[in-house]
Amino acid sequence: MKTILLLEDERALNLGLTCDLELENYRVCSAFTIAQGRRIFRKEKIDLVLLDRSLPDGDGILFCREIKKERNIPVIFLTARDMEEDEIAGFDCGADDYITKPFKVPILHRRIQAALRRAEAEELCYDDGHLVIDFKRLTAALGGKSLALTPTEYRLLRLLIANEKTVMTKRLLLEKL
Ligand code: CA
């Protein structure tokens, strides 16, 4: 089950969307302020963030930057602002999609599904131009030359890539493997 962090300060919209997404089999952590959202983001394993732009304690864009610095998970903006420069600002901070209120719920569902699918596909492949790893087929090549890796080595590489911004200690790696 995928977990969505919903950060929206309009109470009725927040509650309505929470019910709705739960019916679609998502686990929803809902928050009304950036401070609450930040706490949840640090504690829970969030797969996708639905983020309002104007929140009581700041602009969603700042929180989006914070999220993207820590983990590369999809962020979809929900916003009443529909001016072009707002949309561009949303994408500049790394947002994956931008939905203008009022929106149709089935459309939101499709956008969430698409963002999650893209994230999953990205997670299964790594390519920095030199090292190419396909975690689905378990193939790897360095500078065009294929590498023979063991399943444990694939798991280890996947873990390191997924946590590229974190220092992984030996103990942490052993725990996760
Ligand atoms: Ca708002």
Coordinates of C-alpha atoms and ligand atoms in Angstrom, one line a residue:
M1 CA 0.0 0.0 0.0
K2 CA 1.4 3.4 -1.0
T3 CA 1.4 6.2 1.6
I4 CA 0.4 9.8 0.6
L5 CA 1.2 12.9 2.6
L6 CA -1.6 15.3 2.0
L7 CA -0.8 18.8 3.0
E8 CA -3.9 21.0 2.6
D9 CA -5.2 23.6 5.0
E10 CA -8.7 23.8 3.7
R11 CA -10.4 21.5 6.2
A12 CA -13.3 20.2 4.0
L13 CA -11.0 19.6 1.1
N14 CA -8.5 17.8 3.2
L15 CA -11.1 15.5 4.8
G16 CA -12.8 14.9 1.5
L17 CA -9.6 13.9 -0.2
T18 CA -8.5 11.8 2.7
C19 CA -11.7 9.7 2.5
D20 CA -11.5 9.5 -1.2
L21 CA -7.9 8.4 -1.4
E22 CA -8.4 5.8 1.3
L23 CA -11.2 4.4 -0.8
E24 CA -8.7 4.1 -3.6
N25 CA -6.5 2.0 -1.2
Y26 CA -3.9 4.6 -0.3
R27 CA -2.7 5.2 3.2
V28 CA -3.2 8.9 3.9
C29 CA -1.3 11.0 6.4
S30 CA -3.0 14.4 6.4
A31 CA -1.5 17.6 7.6
F32 CA -2.8 21.2 7.7
T33 CA 0.5 23.1 8.1
I34 CA 4.1 22.8 6.8
A35 CA 5.3 22.1 10.4
Q36 CA 2.9 19.1 10.7
G37 CA 3.8 17.9 7.2
R38 CA 7.5 18.1 8.0
R39 CA 7.0 16.0 11.2
I40 CA 5.1 13.3 9.3
F41 CA 7.6 13.3 6.4
R42 CA 10.4 12.6 8.8
K43 CA 8.6 9.9 10.6
E44 CA 6.7 8.0 7.9
K45 CA 7.8 6.3 4.7
I46 CA 5.9 8.6 2.3
D47 CA 5.6 7.6 -1.4
L48 CA 4.0 10.8 -2.7
V49 CA 3.1 14.2 -1.5
L50 CA 0.0 16.2 -2.4
L51 CA 0.9 19.8 -1.6
D52 CA -1.1 23.0 -1.4
R53 CA 0.7 26.2 -2.3
S54 CA -0.6 28.7 0.2
L55 CA -0.4 27.3 3.7
P56 CA -0.8 29.1 7.0
D57 CA 2.9 28.8 7.8
G58 CA 4.4 29.4 4.4
D59 CA 4.6 28.6 0.7
G60 CA 4.4 24.9 -0.4
I61 CA 7.2 25.6 -2.8
L62 CA 9.7 25.9 0.1
F63 CA 8.5 22.6 1.6
C64 CA 8.8 21.0 -1.9
R65 CA 12.4 22.0 -2.1
E66 CA 13.0 20.5 1.3
I67 CA 11.4 17.2 0.4
K68 CA 13.3 16.9 -2.9
K69 CA 16.6 17.6 -1.1
E70 CA 16.0 14.6 1.1
R71 CA 14.3 12.1 -1.1
N72 CA 13.3 11.9 -4.7
I73 CA 9.6 11.2 -4.3
P74 CA 6.8 12.6 -6.5
V75 CA 5.3 15.9 -5.4
I76 CA 2.0 17.1 -6.9
F77 CA 0.9 20.6 -6.2
L78 CA -2.8 21.3 -5.5
T79 CA -3.5 25.0 -5.9
A80 CA -6.0 27.7 -6.5
R81 CA -3.3 29.9 -8.2
D82 CA -3.4 29.3 -11.9
M83 CA -1.3 32.0 -13.2
E84 CA 1.4 30.9 -15.5
E85 CA 4.4 32.1 -13.4
D86 CA 3.0 30.2 -10.4
E87 CA 3.0 27.1 -12.4
I88 CA 6.5 27.6 -13.6
A89 CA 7.7 28.3 -10.0
G90 CA 6.1 25.0 -9.0
F91 CA 8.1 23.1 -11.6
D92 CA 11.3 25.0 -10.9
C93 CA 11.3 23.7 -7.3
G94 CA 11.2 20.1 -8.6
A95 CA 7.4 19.4 -8.5
D96 CA 6.3 16.5 -10.7
D97 CA 2.8 17.8 -11.4
Y98 CA 0.6 20.7 -10.9
I99 CA -3.2 20.5 -10.5
T100 CA -5.4 23.6 -10.3
K101 CA -8.4 23.8 -8.1
P102 CA -11.2 23.0 -8.6
F103 CA -10.2 19.7 -10.1
K104 CA -12.0 16.5 -10.9
V105 CA -11.1 13.7 -8.4
P106 CA -10.8 10.9 -11.1
I107 CA -8.2 13.1 -12.8
L108 CA -6.3 13.5 -9.6
H109 CA -6.3 9.7 -9.2
R110 CA -4.9 9.2 -12.7
R111 CA -2.2 11.8 -12.0
I112 CA -1.2 10.2 -8.8
Q113 CA -1.0 6.8 -10.4
A114 CA 1.1 8.2 -13.3
A115 CA 3.5 9.9 -10.8
L116 CA 3.9 6.7 -8.8
R117 CA 4.5 4.6 -11.9
R118 CA 7.2 7.0 -13.1
A119 CA 8.9 7.0 -9.7
E120 CA 8.9 3.2 -9.6
A121 CA 10.4 2.9 -13.1
E122 CA 13.1 5.4 -12.1
E123 CA 13.8 3.4 -9.0
L124 CA 14.4 0.3 -11.1
C125 CA 17.1 1.8 -13.3
Y126 CA 20.2 3.7 -12.6
D127 CA 22.3 5.4 -15.3
D128 CA 24.9 8.1 -14.6
G129 CA 26.4 7.8 -18.1
H130 CA 29.1 5.6 -16.9
L131 CA 27.5 3.0 -14.6
V132 CA 24.2 1.6 -15.8
I133 CA 22.2 -0.8 -13.7
D134 CA 18.8 -2.4 -14.4
F135 CA 17.5 -3.7 -11.1
K136 CA 14.6 -5.5 -12.7
R137 CA 16.6 -7.6 -15.1
L138 CA 19.6 -7.6 -12.8
T139 CA 22.1 -6.5 -15.4
A140 CA 24.9 -3.9 -14.9
A141 CA 27.5 -2.3 -17.0
L142 CA 30.4 0.0 -16.3
G143 CA 31.7 2.0 -19.3
G144 CA 29.8 -0.4 -21.7
K145 CA 31.4 -3.5 -20.2
S146 CA 29.0 -5.8 -18.4
L147 CA 29.6 -6.6 -14.8
A148 CA 28.9 -9.9 -13.0
L149 CA 27.2 -9.0 -9.7
T150 CA 25.6 -11.2 -7.1
P151 CA 22.0 -10.6 -5.9
T152 CA 23.4 -9.2 -2.6
E153 CA 25.5 -6.7 -4.5
Y154 CA 22.5 -5.6 -6.5
R155 CA 20.6 -5.1 -3.2
L156 CA 23.5 -3.2 -1.7
L157 CA 23.8 -0.9 -4.8
R158 CA 20.1 -0.3 -4.8
L159 CA 20.1 0.7 -1.2
L160 CA 23.1 3.1 -1.7
I161 CA 21.4 4.7 -4.7
A162 CA 18.1 5.1 -2.9
N163 CA 19.9 6.8 -0.1
E164 CA 22.4 8.7 -2.1
K165 CA 22.2 11.8 0.1
T166 CA 22.6 9.9 3.3
V167 CA 25.8 8.5 4.8
M168 CA 25.1 4.8 5.2
T169 CA 27.0 3.2 8.1
K170 CA 28.0 -0.5 8.0
R171 CA 25.5 -1.2 10.7
L172 CA 22.7 0.5 8.9
L173 CA 23.5 -1.4 5.7
L174 CA 23.5 -4.7 7.5
E175 CA 20.2 -3.9 9.1
K176 CA 18.5 -3.0 5.8
L177 CA 20.0 -5.9 3.8
Ligands
CA1 CA -4.5 26.9 1.2

